[in-house]
C-alpha cells in the first residue's frame, strides 16, 4: 500500500521518500542492500516474516512499494527484466483466452506473444489502438480477457487514449494493461486514467543509467495483486537485490532526469521538424504530432524519445555512424544519448509487411535523448545531418 499519500505530497517528494524510509534497525538513510538468499529462523515456524529471498526480500519490497506509490496503484511486483514482467502478467491468463494487443509495440513483446504464448493456447488480435471501432470489433465476448497496449509506442510515438480504452476493456470485462516504459510515471500514470495493470522495462528510465536490466508491474486492485504475487513466487522471475537497490537509488532522481530529457528532446524535435534532410519527426510534444492534444490531456510530460525518418537505409547508416555523442546501441532511457535503427535492432521480430504499414522503414532512426548539454546534442545532430545532406 502507498506509504505517502499522493494528495498530500508531490511526485518528486514521493520519488525520494515513498518506500524508502530510514532503516528501523540502524537509521541508515538509504534502504540497505539485503544481499541474502535466506533468513535464520528462531524455531520451526518462528521467523520475522522473511523465509526465502525469492519470496521475500526487504530491498525488493522497498522498490515495489516505491513504484506502487508513484504509479498510484495498490501494489508493485518486481521482475528480472521487462520481458519477465510482461510474461508474468500474461500468466494471469489461461489457455483459450483472447487478448487484443497493439500493432505498434516493442518487437520483443510481439515475439513473446507470437512465438511463445500462442503455443500455450492464448489467442491474439493485433489492432490499431487509435481506432476504437477496430478494438471494439475485435472483442470476443466472454473470451477477451485483456487489452494490451503501449503509449507512447515504440518506435512510432503513437498514443493510446488510455481512459477511452479502459472504458472499452471494462465493458467487455477485460483488463487494460499499459506498458508505460516510454513515458515513465513522471510523464504518465495509466492507473489514474483507468488502466488495471501498468508495467515497465525498468532497464530504461526507471534505472536510468544503462547499468541494469529489470522490470516492474503495478496493479490497481488487491485481487490482481494476490494473483500476481502468487505467479511472481511460483514462476520465480524475480530480480536480484542489487538491481532493486540500484532502482531505488535511481528513482530518487527520476523527476530531474525526466525534466532534462524532455527539455533536450523538445529542442531536438523542433530542430529536426524544420530540417530539410528529415522527412518526418515523431515526438508527442510537437504541436504537429497528430495526437498532441491527447498527449497534453493524458500525459504530464512528453518524455525523451524521438523517431526521425531519413528516407533510406544509406542515410540511416551514415547518420548513425556520424553522430558522436549519440551512441549506436539498443535500449533507451539512460542519462547518455543513444541512437538506434529499429528495423535491424529492436523491431526485427515484427513481420516486414506490418512494419511497413506502421512506418517502421529502413530510413527510420530512433533517438533516446539523454541529459547532456542541449547545445552539444543539437550540434551533434546538426553535423550528422550535414553528413547525409
Ligand atoms: N517494453 C518496452 C517498451 C521496451 O522498449 C522493452 C525493451 O526495449 C521492453 C518492454 C522489454 O524490457 P527488457 O529489455 O527490460 O526485458
PDB file of N, CA and C in Angstrom, residues 20-64:
ATOM      1  N   UNK A  20      10.992   4.338   1.014  1.00  0.00           N
ATOM      2  CA  UNK A  20      12.428   4.496   1.313  1.00  0.00           C
ATOM      3  C   UNK A  20      12.649   5.182   2.662  1.00  0.00           C
ATOM      4  N   UNK A  21      11.837   4.799   3.650  1.00  0.00           N
ATOM      5  CA  UNK A  21      12.014   5.360   4.982  1.00  0.00           C
ATOM      6  C   UNK A  21      13.358   4.895   5.559  1.00  0.00           C
ATOM      7  N   UNK A  22      13.975   5.686   6.469  1.00  0.00           N
ATOM      8  CA  UNK A  22      15.229   5.237   7.078  1.00  0.00           C
ATOM      9  C   UNK A  22      15.070   3.853   7.719  1.00  0.00           C
ATOM     10  N   UNK A  23      16.134   3.069   7.643  1.00  0.00           N
ATOM     11  CA  UNK A  23      16.128   1.691   8.142  1.00  0.00           C
ATOM     12  C   UNK A  23      15.841   1.667   9.649  1.00  0.00           C
ATOM     13  N   UNK A  24      14.793   0.962  10.100  1.00  0.00           N
ATOM     14  CA  UNK A  24      14.434   0.977  11.531  1.00  0.00           C
ATOM     15  C   UNK A  24      15.546   0.417  12.434  1.00  0.00           C
ATOM     16  N   UNK A  25      16.383  -0.479  11.896  1.00  0.00           N
ATOM     17  CA  UNK A  25      17.418  -1.108  12.722  1.00  0.00           C
ATOM     18  C   UNK A  25      18.565  -0.150  13.044  1.00  0.00           C
ATOM     19  N   UNK A  26      19.063   0.552  12.010  1.00  0.00           N
ATOM     20  CA  UNK A  26      20.277   1.374  12.196  1.00  0.00           C
ATOM     21  C   UNK A  26      20.048   2.850  11.939  1.00  0.00           C
ATOM     22  N   UNK A  27      18.923   3.184  11.314  1.00  0.00           N
ATOM     23  CA  UNK A  27      18.713   4.580  10.905  1.00  0.00           C
ATOM     24  C   UNK A  27      19.336   4.899   9.559  1.00  0.00           C
ATOM     25  N   UNK A  28      19.930   3.913   8.893  1.00  0.00           N
ATOM     26  CA  UNK A  28      20.535   4.165   7.567  1.00  0.00           C
ATOM     27  C   UNK A  28      19.520   4.894   6.688  1.00  0.00           C
ATOM     28  N   UNK A  29      19.956   5.994   6.086  1.00  0.00           N
ATOM     29  CA  UNK A  29      19.050   6.824   5.287  1.00  0.00           C
ATOM     30  C   UNK A  29      18.713   6.135   3.965  1.00  0.00           C
ATOM     31  N   UNK A  30      19.652   5.335   3.476  1.00  0.00           N
ATOM     32  CA  UNK A  30      19.435   4.592   2.228  1.00  0.00           C
ATOM     33  C   UNK A  30      18.979   3.176   2.584  1.00  0.00           C
ATOM     34  N   UNK A  31      17.965   2.685   1.868  1.00  0.00           N
ATOM     35  CA  UNK A  31      17.483   1.315   2.126  1.00  0.00           C
ATOM     36  C   UNK A  31      18.660   0.342   1.959  1.00  0.00           C
ATOM     37  N   UNK A  32      18.941  -0.503   2.962  1.00  0.00           N
ATOM     38  CA  UNK A  32      20.076  -1.413   2.840  1.00  0.00           C
ATOM     39  C   UNK A  32      19.895  -2.449   1.730  1.00  0.00           C
ATOM     40  N   UNK A  33      21.020  -2.889   1.207  1.00  0.00           N
ATOM     41  CA  UNK A  33      21.032  -3.932   0.185  1.00  0.00           C
ATOM     42  C   UNK A  33      21.067  -5.283   0.905  1.00  0.00           C
ATOM     43  N   UNK A  34      19.932  -5.969   0.932  1.00  0.00           N
ATOM     44  CA  UNK A  34      19.865  -7.273   1.616  1.00  0.00           C
ATOM     45  C   UNK A  34      20.298  -8.356   0.639  1.00  0.00           C
ATOM     46  N   UNK A  35      21.609  -8.520   0.507  1.00  0.00           N
ATOM     47  CA  UNK A  35      22.158  -9.484  -0.450  1.00  0.00           C
ATOM     48  C   UNK A  35      22.220 -10.849   0.235  1.00  0.00           C
ATOM     49  N   UNK A  36      21.061 -11.462   0.372  1.00  0.00           N
ATOM     50  CA  UNK A  36      20.985 -12.755   1.050  1.00  0.00           C
ATOM     51  C   UNK A  36      19.965 -13.635   0.339  1.00  0.00           C
ATOM     52  N   UNK A  37      20.181 -14.956   0.407  1.00  0.00           N
ATOM     53  CA  UNK A  37      19.213 -15.852  -0.221  1.00  0.00           C
ATOM     54  C   UNK A  37      18.229 -16.412   0.802  1.00  0.00           C
ATOM     55  N   UNK A  38      18.622 -16.382   2.109  1.00  0.00           N
ATOM     56  CA  UNK A  38      17.738 -16.976   3.108  1.00  0.00           C
ATOM     57  C   UNK A  38      17.878 -16.253   4.443  1.00  0.00           C
ATOM     58  N   UNK A  39      17.058 -16.621   5.422  1.00  0.00           N
ATOM     59  CA  UNK A  39      16.967 -15.907   6.705  1.00  0.00           C
ATOM     60  C   UNK A  39      16.938 -16.919   7.851  1.00  0.00           C
ATOM     61  N   UNK A  40      17.690 -16.622   8.904  1.00  0.00           N
ATOM     62  CA  UNK A  40      17.717 -17.513  10.069  1.00  0.00           C
ATOM     63  C   UNK A  40      16.351 -17.527  10.757  1.00  0.00           C
ATOM     64  N   UNK A  41      15.912 -18.694  11.174  1.00  0.00           N
ATOM     65  CA  UNK A  41      14.635 -18.833  11.883  1.00  0.00           C
ATOM     66  C   UNK A  41      14.923 -19.224  13.334  1.00  0.00           C
ATOM     67  N   UNK A  42      14.151 -18.657  14.264  1.00  0.00           N
ATOM     68  CA  UNK A  42      14.421 -18.919  15.697  1.00  0.00           C
ATOM     69  C   UNK A  42      13.990 -20.330  16.102  1.00  0.00           C
ATOM     70  N   UNK A  43      12.982 -20.827  15.478  1.00  0.00           N
ATOM     71  CA  UNK A  43      12.479 -22.175  15.743  1.00  0.00           C
ATOM     72  C   UNK A  43      11.587 -22.535  14.569  1.00  0.00           C
ATOM     73  N   UNK A  44      11.115 -23.749  14.504  1.00  0.00           N
ATOM     74  CA  UNK A  44      10.277 -24.140  13.371  1.00  0.00           C
ATOM     75  C   UNK A  44       9.019 -23.276  13.359  1.00  0.00           C
ATOM     76  N   UNK A  45       8.823 -22.602  12.221  1.00  0.00           N
ATOM     77  CA  UNK A  45       7.659 -21.721  12.096  1.00  0.00           C
ATOM     78  C   UNK A  45       7.817 -20.384  12.805  1.00  0.00           C
ATOM     79  N   UNK A  46       8.987 -20.126  13.405  1.00  0.00           N
ATOM     80  CA  UNK A  46       9.199 -18.840  14.097  1.00  0.00           C
ATOM     81  C   UNK A  46      10.230 -18.016  13.325  1.00  0.00           C
ATOM     82  N   UNK A  47       9.760 -16.961  12.692  1.00  0.00           N
ATOM     83  CA  UNK A  47      10.685 -16.108  11.923  1.00  0.00           C
ATOM     84  C   UNK A  47      10.123 -14.694  11.878  1.00  0.00           C
ATOM     85  N   UNK A  48      10.867 -13.806  11.234  1.00  0.00           N
ATOM     86  CA  UNK A  48      10.488 -12.382  11.224  1.00  0.00           C
ATOM     87  C   UNK A  48       9.658 -12.021   9.989  1.00  0.00           C
ATOM     88  N   UNK A  49       9.052 -13.019   9.358  1.00  0.00           N
ATOM     89  CA  UNK A  49       8.259 -12.753   8.148  1.00  0.00           C
ATOM     90  C   UNK A  49       9.091 -12.904   6.886  1.00  0.00           C
ATOM     91  N   UNK A  50      10.367 -13.284   7.052  1.00  0.00           N
ATOM     92  CA  UNK A  50      11.256 -13.483   5.903  1.00  0.00           C
ATOM     93  C   UNK A  50      11.821 -14.905   5.977  1.00  0.00           C
ATOM     94  N   UNK A  51      11.503 -15.705   4.923  1.00  0.00           N
ATOM     95  CA  UNK A  51      11.937 -17.103   4.933  1.00  0.00           C
ATOM     96  C   UNK A  51      12.952 -17.410   3.837  1.00  0.00           C
ATOM     97  N   UNK A  52      12.643 -16.952   2.611  1.00  0.00           N
ATOM     98  CA  UNK A  52      13.483 -17.306   1.468  1.00  0.00           C
ATOM     99  C   UNK A  52      13.399 -16.140   0.480  1.00  0.00           C
ATOM    100  N   UNK A  53      14.526 -15.773  -0.130  1.00  0.00           N
ATOM    101  CA  UNK A  53      14.589 -14.481  -0.827  1.00  0.00           C
ATOM    102  C   UNK A  53      13.882 -14.441  -2.178  1.00  0.00           C
ATOM    103  N   UNK A  54      13.509 -15.584  -2.763  1.00  0.00           N
ATOM    104  CA  UNK A  54      12.650 -15.495  -3.957  1.00  0.00           C
ATOM    105  C   UNK A  54      11.290 -14.929  -3.561  1.00  0.00           C
ATOM    106  N   UNK A  55      10.847 -15.302  -2.353  1.00  0.00           N
ATOM    107  CA  UNK A  55       9.526 -14.884  -1.878  1.00  0.00           C
ATOM    108  C   UNK A  55       9.578 -13.513  -1.204  1.00  0.00           C
ATOM    109  N   UNK A  56      10.566 -13.300  -0.341  1.00  0.00           N
ATOM    110  CA  UNK A  56      10.622 -12.024   0.398  1.00  0.00           C
ATOM    111  C   UNK A  56      12.050 -11.480   0.413  1.00  0.00           C
ATOM    112  N   UNK A  57      12.173 -10.236   0.038  1.00  0.00           N
ATOM    113  CA  UNK A  57      13.456  -9.539   0.187  1.00  0.00           C
ATOM    114  C   UNK A  57      13.151  -8.073   0.515  1.00  0.00           C
ATOM    115  N   UNK A  58      13.681  -7.545   1.624  1.00  0.00           N
ATOM    116  CA  UNK A  58      13.316  -6.185   2.039  1.00  0.00           C
ATOM    117  C   UNK A  58      13.706  -5.102   1.026  1.00  0.00           C
ATOM    118  N   UNK A  59      14.826  -5.306   0.307  1.00  0.00           N
ATOM    119  CA  UNK A  59      15.230  -4.300  -0.694  1.00  0.00           C
ATOM    120  C   UNK A  59      14.218  -4.304  -1.840  1.00  0.00           C
ATOM    121  N   UNK A  60      13.816  -5.515  -2.255  1.00  0.00           N
ATOM    122  CA  UNK A  60      12.816  -5.601  -3.325  1.00  0.00           C
ATOM    123  C   UNK A  60      11.475  -5.030  -2.859  1.00  0.00           C
ATOM    124  N   UNK A  61      11.090  -5.338  -1.647  1.00  0.00           N
ATOM    125  CA  UNK A  61       9.811  -4.819  -1.136  1.00  0.00           C
ATOM    126  C   UNK A  61       9.807  -3.285  -1.151  1.00  0.00           C
ATOM    127  N   UNK A  62      10.951  -2.681  -0.802  1.00  0.00           N
ATOM    128  CA  UNK A  62      11.030  -1.206  -0.787  1.00  0.00           C
ATOM    129  C   UNK A  62      10.849  -0.654  -2.202  1.00  0.00           C
ATOM    130  N   UNK A  63      11.499  -1.292  -3.172  1.00  0.00           N
ATOM    131  CA  UNK A  63      11.397  -0.859  -4.576  1.00  0.00           C
ATOM    132  C   UNK A  63       9.953  -1.035  -5.076  1.00  0.00           C
ATOM    133  N   UNK A  64       9.325  -2.148  -4.711  1.00  0.00           N
ATOM    134  CA  UNK A  64       7.944  -2.388  -5.145  1.00  0.00           C
ATOM    135  C   UNK A  64       6.991  -1.372  -4.506  1.00  0.00           C
TER     136      UNK A  64
END
